[in-house]
One Martini backbone bead per residue (centre of mass of N, CA, C, O) as a GRO file, in nm:
protein
  323
    1MET     BB    1  -9.669   0.448   1.270
    2ILE     BB    2  -9.512   0.384   1.114
    3PHE     BB    3  -9.394   0.669   0.986
    4MET     BB    4  -9.251   0.723   1.236
    5VAL     BB    5  -9.047   0.489   1.276
    6ILE     BB    6  -8.894   0.568   0.997
    7VAL     BB    7  -8.801   0.845   1.079
    8ILE     BB    8  -8.641   0.758   1.340
    9ALA     BB    9  -8.480   0.545   1.188
   10LEU     BB   10  -8.336   0.798   1.029
   11GLY     BB   11  -8.267   0.988   1.218
   12ILE     BB   12  -8.045   0.770   1.350
   13PHE     BB   13  -7.874   0.722   1.081
   14PHE     BB   14  -7.811   1.016   1.031
   15LEU     BB   15  -7.667   1.073   1.320
   16THR     BB   16  -7.454   0.828   1.264
   17LEU     BB   17  -7.334   0.907   1.065
   18LEU     BB   18  -7.287   1.223   1.153
   19PHE     BB   19  -7.055   1.122   1.375
   20SER     BB   20  -6.871   0.968   1.248
   21PHE     BB   21  -6.762   1.180   1.070
   22ILE     BB   22  -6.799   1.371   1.345
   23PRO     BB   23  -6.584   1.460   1.584
   24VAL     BB   24  -6.714   1.507   1.865
   25GLY     BB   25  -6.561   1.387   2.127
   26LEU     BB   26  -6.295   1.570   1.999
   27TRP     BB   27  -6.392   1.840   2.013
   28ILE     BB   28  -6.490   1.821   2.346
   29SER     BB   29  -6.161   1.787   2.431
   30ALA     BB   30  -6.075   2.012   2.295
   31TRP     BB   31  -6.230   2.254   2.456
   32ALA     BB   32  -6.151   2.136   2.729
   33ALA     BB   33  -5.843   2.185   2.653
   34GLY     BB   34  -5.821   2.511   2.495
   35VAL     BB   35  -5.882   2.390   2.190
   36LYS     BB   36  -5.943   2.572   1.920
   37ILE     BB   37  -6.198   2.421   1.725
   38GLY     BB   38  -6.358   2.347   1.433
   39LEU     BB   39  -6.584   2.147   1.258
   40PHE     BB   40  -6.452   2.241   0.973
   41ASN     BB   41  -6.206   2.116   1.031
   42LEU     BB   42  -6.268   1.811   1.072
   43ILE     BB   43  -6.381   1.775   0.804
   44GLY     BB   44  -6.174   1.843   0.623
   45MET     BB   45  -5.987   1.620   0.702
   46ARG     BB   46  -6.166   1.396   0.636
   47ILE     BB   47  -6.155   1.487   0.314
   48ARG     BB   48  -5.825   1.476   0.332
   49LYS     BB   49  -5.722   1.219   0.455
   50VAL     BB   50  -5.752   1.288   0.797
   51ILE     BB   51  -5.682   1.227   1.095
   52PRO     BB   52  -5.768   1.369   1.374
   53ALA     BB   53  -5.644   1.189   1.626
   54ARG     BB   54  -5.341   1.300   1.528
   55ILE     BB   55  -5.399   1.617   1.568
   56VAL     BB   56  -5.522   1.676   1.822
   57ASN     BB   57  -5.410   1.527   2.042
   58PRO     BB   58  -5.098   1.674   1.996
   59LEU     BB   59  -5.183   1.947   2.075
   60ILE     BB   60  -5.299   1.945   2.343
   61LYS     BB   61  -5.017   1.832   2.459
   62ALA     BB   62  -4.894   2.118   2.365
   63THR     BB   63  -5.104   2.289   2.539
   64LYS     BB   64  -5.032   2.219   2.829
   65ALA     BB   65  -4.676   2.255   2.735
   66GLY     BB   66  -4.702   2.567   2.609
   67LEU     BB   67  -4.732   2.539   2.338
   68ASP     BB   68  -4.727   2.701   2.022
   69LEU     BB   69  -4.937   2.536   1.743
   70GLN     BB   70  -5.035   2.463   1.453
   71ILE     BB   71  -5.269   2.301   1.283
   72ASP     BB   72  -5.148   2.313   1.020
   73LYS     BB   73  -4.865   2.232   1.046
   74LEU     BB   74  -4.973   1.927   1.149
   75GLU     BB   75  -5.100   1.893   0.849
   76ALA     BB   76  -4.851   1.881   0.700
   77HIS     BB   77  -4.696   1.698   0.801
   78TYR     BB   78  -4.875   1.429   0.802
   79LEU     BB   79  -4.889   1.450   0.502
   80ALA     BB   80  -4.570   1.418   0.437
   81GLY     BB   81  -4.527   1.160   0.661
   82GLY     BB   82  -4.522   1.226   0.935
   83ASN     BB   83  -4.508   1.194   1.325
   84VAL     BB   84  -4.634   1.415   1.514
   85ASP     BB   85  -4.619   1.309   1.794
   86ARG     BB   86  -4.316   1.279   1.825
   87VAL     BB   87  -4.247   1.585   1.780
   88VAL     BB   88  -4.443   1.690   2.032
   89ASN     BB   89  -4.242   1.504   2.246
   90ALA     BB   90  -3.964   1.658   2.137
   91LEU     BB   91  -4.078   1.955   2.215
   92ILE     BB   92  -4.075   1.880   2.498
   93ALA     BB   93  -3.847   1.769   2.614
   94ALA     BB   94  -3.645   2.022   2.493
   95GLN     BB   95  -3.796   2.226   2.696
   96ARG     BB   96  -3.736   2.058   2.969
   97ALA     BB   97  -3.403   2.076   2.861
   98ASP     BB   98  -3.343   2.334   2.743
   99ILE     BB   99  -3.349   2.271   2.423
  100ASP     BB  100  -3.297   2.469   2.105
  101LEU     BB  101  -3.603   2.398   1.946
  102GLY     BB  102  -3.786   2.371   1.659
  103PHE     BB  103  -4.045   2.302   1.448
  104GLU     BB  104  -3.914   2.268   1.172
  105ARG     BB  105  -3.627   2.109   1.255
  106ALA     BB  106  -3.847   1.832   1.387
  107THR     BB  107  -3.976   1.802   1.076
  108ALA     BB  108  -3.723   1.747   0.931
  109ILE     BB  109  -3.579   1.521   1.086
  110ASP     BB  110  -3.826   1.332   1.087
  111LEU     BB  111  -3.847   1.340   0.733
  112ALA     BB  112  -3.495   1.202   0.785
  113GLY     BB  113  -3.582   0.965   0.942
  114ARG     BB  114  -3.520   1.056   1.226
  115ASP     BB  115  -3.529   1.025   1.548
  116VAL     BB  116  -3.607   1.308   1.769
  117LEU     BB  117  -3.676   1.211   2.058
  118GLN     BB  118  -3.381   1.023   2.058
  119ALA     BB  119  -3.195   1.305   1.996
  120VAL     BB  120  -3.301   1.444   2.278
  121GLN     BB  121  -3.214   1.219   2.466
  122MET     BB  122  -2.941   1.194   2.410
  123SER     BB  123  -2.876   1.503   2.495
  124VAL     BB  124  -2.954   1.395   2.817
  125ASN     BB  125  -2.806   1.149   2.733
  126PRO     BB  126  -2.588   0.945   2.647
  127LYS     BB  127  -2.427   0.717   2.414
  128VAL     BB  128  -2.285   0.396   2.391
  129ILE     BB  129  -2.019   0.298   2.158
  130GLU     BB  130  -1.927  -0.016   2.037
  131THR     BB  131  -1.687  -0.165   1.925
  132PRO     BB  132  -1.499  -0.375   1.769
  133VAL     BB  133  -1.275  -0.563   1.694
  134VAL     BB  134  -0.900  -0.424   1.671
  135ALA     BB  135  -0.641  -0.523   1.427
  136ALA     BB  136  -0.299  -0.448   1.438
  137VAL     BB  137   0.023  -0.334   1.435
  138ALA     BB  138   0.325  -0.263   1.514
  139LYS     BB  139   0.632  -0.240   1.427
  140ASP     BB  140   0.750  -0.561   1.568
  141GLY     BB  141   0.502  -0.748   1.457
  142ILE     BB  142   0.253  -0.710   1.669
  143GLU     BB  143  -0.051  -0.776   1.745
  144VAL     BB  144  -0.307  -0.592   1.814
  145LYS     BB  145  -0.607  -0.573   2.040
  146ALA     BB  146  -0.876  -0.354   2.015
  147LYS     BB  147  -1.150  -0.231   2.229
  148ALA     BB  148  -1.429   0.044   2.218
  149ARG     BB  149  -1.587   0.355   2.379
  150VAL     BB  150  -1.814   0.558   2.281
  151THR     BB  151  -1.938   0.859   2.413
  152VAL     BB  152  -2.221   1.014   2.284
  153ARG     BB  153  -2.380   1.282   2.171
  154ALA     BB  154  -2.646   1.468   2.040
  155ASN     BB  155  -2.652   1.666   1.727
  156ILE     BB  156  -2.907   1.881   1.621
  157ASP     BB  157  -2.802   2.059   1.389
  158ARG     BB  158  -2.673   1.776   1.244
  159LEU     BB  159  -2.920   1.554   1.169
  160VAL     BB  160  -2.939   1.700   0.861
  161GLY     BB  161  -2.690   1.505   0.708
  162GLY     BB  162  -2.559   1.338   0.970
  163ALA     BB  163  -2.375   1.076   1.035
  164GLY     BB  164  -2.329   0.801   1.170
  165GLU     BB  165  -2.272   0.517   1.369
  166GLU     BB  166  -2.089   0.406   1.092
  167THR     BB  167  -1.857   0.659   1.083
  168ILE     BB  168  -1.771   0.667   1.389
  169ILE     BB  169  -1.645   0.327   1.404
  170ALA     BB  170  -1.451   0.368   1.187
  171ARG     BB  171  -1.269   0.643   1.268
  172VAL     BB  172  -1.162   0.489   1.515
  173GLY     BB  173  -1.041   0.253   1.404
  174GLU     BB  174  -0.844   0.401   1.261
  175GLY     BB  175  -0.702   0.555   1.484
  176ILE     BB  176  -0.619   0.231   1.590
  177VAL     BB  177  -0.408   0.173   1.366
  178THR     BB  178  -0.260   0.448   1.372
  179THR     BB  179  -0.131   0.402   1.687
  180ILE     BB  180  -0.041   0.105   1.684
  181GLY     BB  181   0.144   0.145   1.424
  182SER     BB  182   0.356   0.372   1.560
  183ALA     BB  183   0.407   0.163   1.778
  184GLN     BB  184   0.746   0.031   1.872
  185THR     BB  185   0.591  -0.134   2.031
  186HIS     BB  186   0.340  -0.299   2.195
  187LYS     BB  187   0.445  -0.227   2.515
  188GLU     BB  188   0.321   0.021   2.469
  189VAL     BB  189   0.015  -0.031   2.451
  190LEU     BB  190   0.020  -0.202   2.738
  191GLU     BB  191   0.051   0.044   2.924
  192ASN     BB  192  -0.099   0.316   2.709
  193PRO     BB  193  -0.405   0.289   2.610
  194ASP     BB  194  -0.486   0.615   2.642
  195ALA     BB  195  -0.305   0.684   2.377
  196ILE     BB  196  -0.575   0.620   2.202
  197SER     BB  197  -0.763   0.816   2.282
  198ARG     BB  198  -0.598   1.097   2.234
  199THR     BB  199  -0.517   1.051   1.966
  200VAL     BB  200  -0.836   1.028   1.859
  201LEU     BB  201  -0.951   1.288   1.974
  202ASP     BB  202  -0.744   1.470   1.790
  203ARG     BB  203  -0.927   1.429   1.535
  204SER     BB  204  -1.213   1.477   1.474
  205LEU     BB  205  -1.417   1.259   1.420
  206ASP     BB  206  -1.731   1.445   1.447
  207ALA     BB  207  -1.732   1.560   1.143
  208GLY     BB  208  -2.028   1.552   0.995
  209THR     BB  209  -2.189   1.416   1.264
  210ALA     BB  210  -2.472   1.396   1.473
  211PHE     BB  211  -2.207   1.376   1.671
  212GLN     BB  212  -2.047   1.413   1.997
  213ILE     BB  213  -1.798   1.371   2.149
  214LEU     BB  214  -1.681   1.255   2.501
  215SER     BB  215  -1.544   0.979   2.451
  216ILE     BB  216  -1.268   0.776   2.513
  217ASP     BB  217  -1.230   0.403   2.527
  218ILE     BB  218  -1.025   0.090   2.653
  219ALA     BB  219  -1.222  -0.231   2.704
  220ASP     BB  220  -0.949  -0.369   2.554
  221VAL     BB  221  -0.621  -0.564   2.527
  222ASP     BB  222  -0.458  -0.761   2.300
  223VAL     BB  223  -0.218  -1.031   2.198
  224GLY     BB  224  -0.163  -1.177   1.920
  225LYS     BB  225   0.026  -1.230   1.663
  226ASN     BB  226   0.323  -1.284   1.487
  227ILE     BB  227   0.388  -1.137   1.209
  228GLY     BB  228   0.634  -1.077   1.105
  229ALA     BB  229   0.734  -1.392   1.156
  230GLU     BB  230   0.520  -1.534   0.937
  231LEU     BB  231   0.674  -1.316   0.723
  232GLN     BB  232   0.971  -1.416   0.713
  233THR     BB  233   0.901  -1.697   0.669
  234ASP     BB  234   0.744  -1.719   0.411
  235GLN     BB  235   1.010  -1.546   0.256
  236ALA     BB  236   1.202  -1.780   0.321
  237GLU     BB  237   1.055  -1.971   0.150
  238ALA     BB  238   1.034  -1.850  -0.095
  239ASP     BB  239   1.294  -1.823  -0.128
  240LYS     BB  240   1.397  -2.165  -0.110
  241ARG     BB  241   1.221  -2.172  -0.391
  242ILE     BB  242   1.393  -2.013  -0.555
  243ALA     BB  243   1.673  -2.173  -0.521
  244GLN     BB  244   1.563  -2.436  -0.626
  245ALA     BB  245   1.503  -2.338  -0.901
  246LYS     BB  246   1.770  -2.249  -0.988
  247ALA     BB  247   1.923  -2.555  -0.899
  248GLU     BB  248   1.790  -2.691  -1.130
  249GLU     BB  249   1.816  -2.531  -1.357
  250ARG     BB  250   2.152  -2.562  -1.361
  251ARG     BB  251   2.151  -2.870  -1.393
  252ALA     BB  252   1.988  -2.916  -1.642
  253MET     BB  253   2.220  -2.751  -1.768
  254ALA     BB  254   2.443  -2.952  -1.720
  255VAL     BB  255   2.335  -3.191  -1.828
  256ALA     BB  256   2.285  -3.073  -2.144
  257LEU     BB  257   2.611  -3.041  -2.163
  258GLU     BB  258   2.711  -3.309  -2.154
  259GLN     BB  259   2.562  -3.433  -2.371
  260GLU     BB  260   2.675  -3.278  -2.543
  261MET     BB  261   2.959  -3.320  -2.543
  262LYS     BB  262   2.907  -3.637  -2.584
  263ALA     BB  263   2.856  -3.564  -2.890
  264ARG     BB  264   3.131  -3.448  -2.979
  265VAL     BB  265   3.297  -3.696  -2.903
  266GLN     BB  266   3.115  -3.897  -3.124
  267GLU     BB  267   3.195  -3.677  -3.368
  268MET     BB  268   3.505  -3.690  -3.336
  269ARG     BB  269   3.541  -4.024  -3.361
  270ALA     BB  270   3.420  -4.021  -3.638
  271LYS     BB  271   3.624  -3.879  -3.769
  272VAL     BB  272   3.876  -4.055  -3.686
  273VAL     BB  273   3.729  -4.307  -3.836
  274GLU     BB  274   3.727  -4.141  -4.113
  275ALA     BB  275   4.015  -4.091  -4.153
  276GLU     BB  276   4.170  -4.408  -4.093
  277ALA     BB  277   3.996  -4.508  -4.342
  278GLU     BB  278   4.200  -4.350  -4.543
  279VAL     BB  279   4.485  -4.470  -4.491
  280PRO     BB  280   4.452  -4.755  -4.676
  281LYS     BB  281   4.469  -4.598  -4.907
  282ALA     BB  282   4.708  -4.409  -4.904
  283MET     BB  283   4.899  -4.679  -4.859
  284ALA     BB  284   4.830  -4.779  -5.184
  285GLN     BB  285   4.891  -4.530  -5.336
  286ALA     BB  286   5.182  -4.523  -5.275
  287LEU     BB  287   5.264  -4.819  -5.364
  288ARG     BB  288   5.212  -4.767  -5.663
  289GLU     BB  289   5.361  -4.507  -5.705
  290GLY     BB  290   5.632  -4.561  -5.504
  291LYS     BB  291   5.694  -4.400  -5.209
  292ILE     BB  292   5.659  -4.695  -5.091
  293SER     BB  293   5.768  -4.979  -4.960
  294VAL     BB  294   5.703  -5.289  -4.888
  295MET     BB  295   5.908  -5.302  -4.611
  296ASP     BB  296   5.760  -5.028  -4.501
  297TYR     BB  297   5.476  -5.190  -4.468
  298TYR     BB  298   5.593  -5.381  -4.234
  299GLN     BB  299   5.695  -5.243  -4.055
  300LEU     BB  300   5.469  -5.089  -3.964
  301LYS     BB  301   5.292  -5.350  -3.886
  302ASN     BB  302   5.487  -5.405  -3.645
  303ILE     BB  303   5.417  -5.158  -3.484
  304ASN     BB  304   5.146  -5.179  -3.462
  305ALA     BB  305   5.145  -5.419  -3.308
  306ASP     BB  306   5.362  -5.364  -3.049
  307THR     BB  307   5.194  -5.162  -2.928
  308ASN     BB  308   4.966  -5.323  -2.878
  309MET     BB  309   5.057  -5.521  -2.697
  310ARG     BB  310   5.127  -5.308  -2.475
  311GLU     BB  311   4.883  -5.220  -2.427
  312ALA     BB  312   4.773  -5.492  -2.290
  313ILE     BB  313   4.959  -5.500  -2.077
  314SER     BB  314   4.895  -5.286  -1.945
  315ARG     BB  315   4.627  -5.392  -1.874
  316GLY     BB  316   4.651  -5.592  -1.726
  317SER     BB  317   4.815  -5.502  -1.466
  318LYS     BB  318   4.615  -5.345  -1.400
  319GLU     BB  319   4.387  -5.527  -1.311
  320GLU     BB  320   4.562  -5.667  -1.100
  321LYS     BB  321   4.585  -5.426  -0.916
  322GLY     BB  322   4.321  -5.386  -0.846
  323SER     BB  323   4.261  -5.696  -0.749
   0.00000   0.00000   0.00000
């Protein structure tokens, strides 16, 4: 009796372990949905560390939608790190929307890191990308700020290797700056904001991107600062500082020249004093040699005294008149 209980317990344990390793319920669901898959395939998935539900459930969904997919390709995509359920959903959505999307391209898009289901949905329902405020300066120096809304649709053929939304925003911003910068006045931009849209659309900004631009609409246009006036003011201030620096340089040079001339005058005076000091010596020498007489010497002294007296009287008269 005890032996029978042990055998039954071991049997139950073995069956539980077996059914936990072999997804019999999933196998039954697949056969009920018309998906022919063997138990050995499910066991092989377990051995290859593939979750059978991640493969079988999307395959059931695809079969019910009328898609002919091979289980080996689904398993290979799963082992490569892809999302099998998302790829199958994208294929079903593309089939319903009459979009030409093959399994190989869908898996390539998924492995490239893009959401293939979102791409299919965007092909049916375009997306609106709003650019940040772009500031540019017209030729009259007035700053103009513009913001655009770009309506794009996913381009399935360029999802692999195509540029993303950041490139679209950058190119549209560049087109806005070019259009505003080429306008003669800011009033032209304010009067015809659609000119920006036409100019930007003519530049084929969606080339090399994963999107197709359907329309570009200017959402808002505002007038900013008078950049031209500010630049002129800054230039005038800089010119004034340069002129002041040059004037200060000339003044310093004039002061230095004046001081130099004063020094030269003092030098000349010193030379005159030095020369005058030689006069008495020369007169003494002339007296010794008899070239002049004593009377001539005294007459010269009287002339000098008379001259000094006249100069003193002249200075006194000038001071009285000034007072």
